[in-house]
Amino acid sequence: MSSKITGQANTGKSGSARAGTIQTPQNENSLVTSIALFVVMIALFLGSVYSLSWLTLDNYWPMAICLGLFALAFWIPMTVLGRSDSAGEH
């Protein structure tokens, strides 16, 4: 089964259709790219958890680092790398 699907794509108001390639989840990223992105994001997450080992009541910087790294580990895949703008695409 091919990951490229050819079909009619509606161009909008004009009503004309053109043949195009529909982007499916199977052909978005290669395996190597997905693994590299996963490794970077999990490193950010584990770094945020590891920073808590220095957390004390007198030192608040480890918590700030934890929140910053966790926010990056969550925000980057959801907005920069994600498909948050693809509603109604399929």
Coordinates of C-alpha atoms in Angstrom, one line a residue:
M1 CA 0.0 0.0 0.0
S2 CA 1.4 3.3 -1.0
S3 CA 1.6 6.2 1.5
K4 CA 0.9 8.7 -1.3
I5 CA -2.8 9.2 -2.0
T6 CA -3.7 11.1 -5.1
G7 CA -7.1 12.6 -5.2
Q8 CA -9.1 15.7 -6.1
A9 CA -8.3 18.7 -3.9
N10 CA -10.9 21.5 -3.8
T11 CA -9.3 24.8 -4.5
G12 CA -11.9 26.9 -2.7
K13 CA -14.4 29.4 -4.1
S14 CA -13.8 28.8 -7.8
G15 CA -15.1 25.3 -7.6
S16 CA -12.4 23.9 -9.8
A17 CA -10.6 20.8 -8.7
R18 CA -7.0 19.8 -9.3
A19 CA -5.1 16.6 -8.7
G20 CA -2.7 16.7 -5.8
T21 CA -1.0 14.7 -3.1
I22 CA -2.8 14.5 0.3
Q23 CA -0.4 14.6 3.3
T24 CA -1.2 11.6 5.5
P25 CA 0.4 10.8 8.9
Q26 CA 2.2 7.9 7.2
N27 CA 4.3 10.2 5.1
E28 CA 4.9 13.2 7.3
N29 CA 8.3 12.4 8.9
S30 CA 10.9 9.7 8.3
L31 CA 11.7 7.2 11.0
V32 CA 15.1 8.8 11.6
T33 CA 13.6 12.3 12.0
S34 CA 10.9 11.0 14.4
I35 CA 13.5 9.2 16.5
A36 CA 15.8 12.2 16.7
L37 CA 12.9 14.5 17.7
F38 CA 11.8 12.0 20.3
V39 CA 15.3 11.8 21.8
V40 CA 15.5 15.6 22.0
M41 CA 12.1 16.0 23.6
I42 CA 12.6 13.2 26.1
A43 CA 16.0 14.7 27.0
L44 CA 14.3 18.0 27.7
F45 CA 11.7 16.3 29.9
L46 CA 14.2 14.1 31.8
G47 CA 16.4 17.2 32.3
S48 CA 13.4 19.0 33.9
V49 CA 12.9 16.0 36.2
Y50 CA 16.6 15.8 37.0
S51 CA 16.7 19.5 37.9
L52 CA 14.4 18.8 40.8
S53 CA 17.2 16.9 42.6
W54 CA 18.7 20.2 43.6
L55 CA 15.4 21.7 44.8
T56 CA 15.4 23.1 48.3
L57 CA 13.3 25.7 50.1
D58 CA 16.2 28.1 49.9
N59 CA 16.9 27.6 46.2
Y60 CA 14.1 28.1 43.8
W61 CA 16.1 28.0 40.5
P62 CA 15.8 24.2 40.0
M63 CA 12.0 24.6 40.0
A64 CA 12.2 27.4 37.5
I65 CA 14.5 25.3 35.3
C66 CA 12.1 22.3 35.7
L67 CA 9.1 24.4 34.6
G68 CA 11.0 25.9 31.7
L69 CA 12.3 22.6 30.3
F70 CA 9.0 20.9 30.8
A71 CA 7.2 23.7 29.0
L72 CA 9.6 23.5 26.1
A73 CA 9.2 19.7 26.0
F74 CA 5.5 20.1 25.8
W75 CA 5.2 23.2 23.6
I76 CA 7.7 22.4 20.9
P77 CA 5.9 19.1 19.7
M78 CA 2.5 20.6 20.1
T79 CA 3.0 23.8 18.2
V80 CA 6.2 23.9 16.2
L81 CA 6.3 20.3 15.2
G82 CA 2.7 19.4 15.6
R83 CA -0.3 19.5 13.3
S84 CA -2.3 21.9 15.3
D85 CA -3.4 23.8 12.2
S86 CA -4.7 20.8 10.2
A87 CA -8.3 20.7 11.5
G88 CA -10.6 19.7 8.6
E89 CA -7.7 18.7 6.4
H90 CA -8.9 15.1 6.1

